[in-house]
Amino acid sequence: MESANQTASVTEFILLGLSAHPKLEKTLSVLILLTYLVILLGNGVLILVTVLDSHLHTPMYFFLGNLSFLDICYTTSSVPLILDSFLTPRKTISFSACAVQMFLSFAMGATECVLLGTMAFDRYVAICNPLRYPVVMSRAVYVPMAAGSWTLGGVASLVHTSLTVQLPFCGANVINHFTCEILAVLKLACADISINVISMGVTNVIFLGIPVLFIFVSYIFILTTILRIPSAEGRKKAFSTCFAHLTVVVIFYGTILFMYGKPKSKDPLGADKQDFADKLTSLFYGVVTPMLNPIIYSLRNKDVKAGVKNLVSQKCFTWCCLEDRCSCSSVSLGCFH
């Protein structure tokens, strides 16, 4: 019997999610759906603005457009799965679908870590070496930097996903999570996962430790330069260009630190409560954070707000002309036939 159990491979997984709280699942499903729609709208508008507005064809907004596209991809790889598990009795996911979802979510997370580091470098050059900024951050530089972020994230995810799917899964198939989170999947393997653990540790250093250190050092130089600016207005203007990025960095890495850095409870009852809190935190990390990014960059950025107004004005003007109208609340231009 033991031999039979060991040779039987798992073909699907059960996503536990919040099965113990069915009423909460229904409430959260509505909130998650609304949040997802805001993510698509907010990040979609940011992408359109950075592409269509020629004034925003700069490295900072190019990286911002990549960040918005990344947030859309990340949430799209997980939110439909979460909603499906919340709203339907079926809590299962096939092995292959789990592997695809695991690859996409890990790739997007790793890419964002590197992308936030490149955005910090962009702000460092803009403030500390403004005269050299057009040369250092030319199109020939910032496009490969963004492409490199995506490539590194994809390669790292491919390595970890490949190592994970090659493991034998011959026993429990219940994933104590909303999605196929790689650490939760590894716990179900009925084999030695030391290679996976070591590679995960190396990846954490590369994609978490190095970017955080790089961002920290960059902002030390940035703050030092800002404090040397003689006028208060100049200091305020310089810091405002970094505020949005710094806020996103704090939220992104702060949530990760809270999820994986806090001590685990040894008390069974305390562990249950902690497990519930960890799941809610992962929801915040996976859904709320991508929603906050476009809001943060829009509220504190005059260029983005101007770009959105121009986009709305152009759409409104086009609508006026198509409707054969010669006035519009957003523009004071007539239609020419």
PDB file of N, CA and C in Angstrom, residues 48-58 61 307 310 314:
ATOM      1  N   LEU A  48      -1.959  54.268 -21.437  1.00  0.00           N
ATOM      2  CA  LEU A  48      -2.388  55.086 -22.570  1.00  0.00           C
ATOM      3  C   LEU A  48      -1.749  56.475 -22.537  1.00  0.00           C
ATOM      4  N   VAL A  49      -1.746  57.074 -21.353  1.00  0.00           N
ATOM      5  CA  VAL A  49      -1.186  58.423 -21.216  1.00  0.00           C
ATOM      6  C   VAL A  49       0.303  58.431 -21.542  1.00  0.00           C
ATOM      7  N   THR A  50       1.052  57.476 -21.000  1.00  0.00           N
ATOM      8  CA  THR A  50       2.500  57.448 -21.228  1.00  0.00           C
ATOM      9  C   THR A  50       2.847  57.125 -22.678  1.00  0.00           C
ATOM     10  N   VAL A  51       1.947  56.454 -23.378  1.00  0.00           N
ATOM     11  CA  VAL A  51       2.189  56.116 -24.788  1.00  0.00           C
ATOM     12  C   VAL A  51       1.774  57.255 -25.714  1.00  0.00           C
ATOM     13  N   LEU A  52       0.610  57.849 -25.443  1.00  0.00           N
ATOM     14  CA  LEU A  52       0.038  58.833 -26.369  1.00  0.00           C
ATOM     15  C   LEU A  52       0.540  60.255 -26.147  1.00  0.00           C
ATOM     16  N   ASP A  53       0.917  60.601 -24.921  1.00  0.00           N
ATOM     17  CA  ASP A  53       1.366  61.963 -24.639  1.00  0.00           C
ATOM     18  C   ASP A  53       2.867  62.070 -24.881  1.00  0.00           C
ATOM     19  N   SER A  54       3.258  62.859 -25.879  1.00  0.00           N
ATOM     20  CA  SER A  54       4.678  62.979 -26.237  1.00  0.00           C
ATOM     21  C   SER A  54       5.506  63.608 -25.121  1.00  0.00           C
ATOM     22  N   HIS A  55       4.866  64.412 -24.246  1.00  0.00           N
ATOM     23  CA  HIS A  55       5.585  65.031 -23.138  1.00  0.00           C
ATOM     24  C   HIS A  55       6.037  63.996 -22.096  1.00  0.00           C
ATOM     25  N   LEU A  56       5.425  62.828 -22.140  1.00  0.00           N
ATOM     26  CA  LEU A  56       5.751  61.790 -21.158  1.00  0.00           C
ATOM     27  C   LEU A  56       6.645  60.703 -21.742  1.00  0.00           C
ATOM     28  N   HIS A  57       7.243  60.970 -22.896  1.00  0.00           N
ATOM     29  CA  HIS A  57       8.150  59.992 -23.492  1.00  0.00           C
ATOM     30  C   HIS A  57       9.553  60.163 -22.907  1.00  0.00           C
ATOM     31  N   THR A  58       9.636  59.900 -21.625  1.00  0.00           N
ATOM     32  CA  THR A  58      10.895  59.998 -20.881  1.00  0.00           C
ATOM     33  C   THR A  58      11.126  58.676 -20.152  1.00  0.00           C
ATOM     34  N   TYR A  61       8.630  57.807 -17.135  1.00  0.00           N
ATOM     35  CA  TYR A  61       7.277  57.410 -17.499  1.00  0.00           C
ATOM     36  C   TYR A  61       7.263  56.129 -18.325  1.00  0.00           C
ATOM     37  N   GLY A 307      -1.543  64.918 -18.572  1.00  0.00           N
ATOM     38  CA  GLY A 307      -1.683  63.955 -19.651  1.00  0.00           C
ATOM     39  C   GLY A 307      -3.064  63.321 -19.682  1.00  0.00           C
ATOM     40  N   ASN A 310      -5.479  65.886 -21.079  1.00  0.00           N
ATOM     41  CA  ASN A 310      -5.332  65.986 -22.527  1.00  0.00           C
ATOM     42  C   ASN A 310      -5.976  64.798 -23.231  1.00  0.00           C
ATOM     43  N   GLN A 314      -9.055  65.042 -25.822  1.00  0.00           N
ATOM     44  CA  GLN A 314      -8.997  64.521 -27.179  1.00  0.00           C
ATOM     45  C   GLN A 314     -10.154  63.573 -27.452  1.00  0.00           C
TER      46      GLN A 314
END
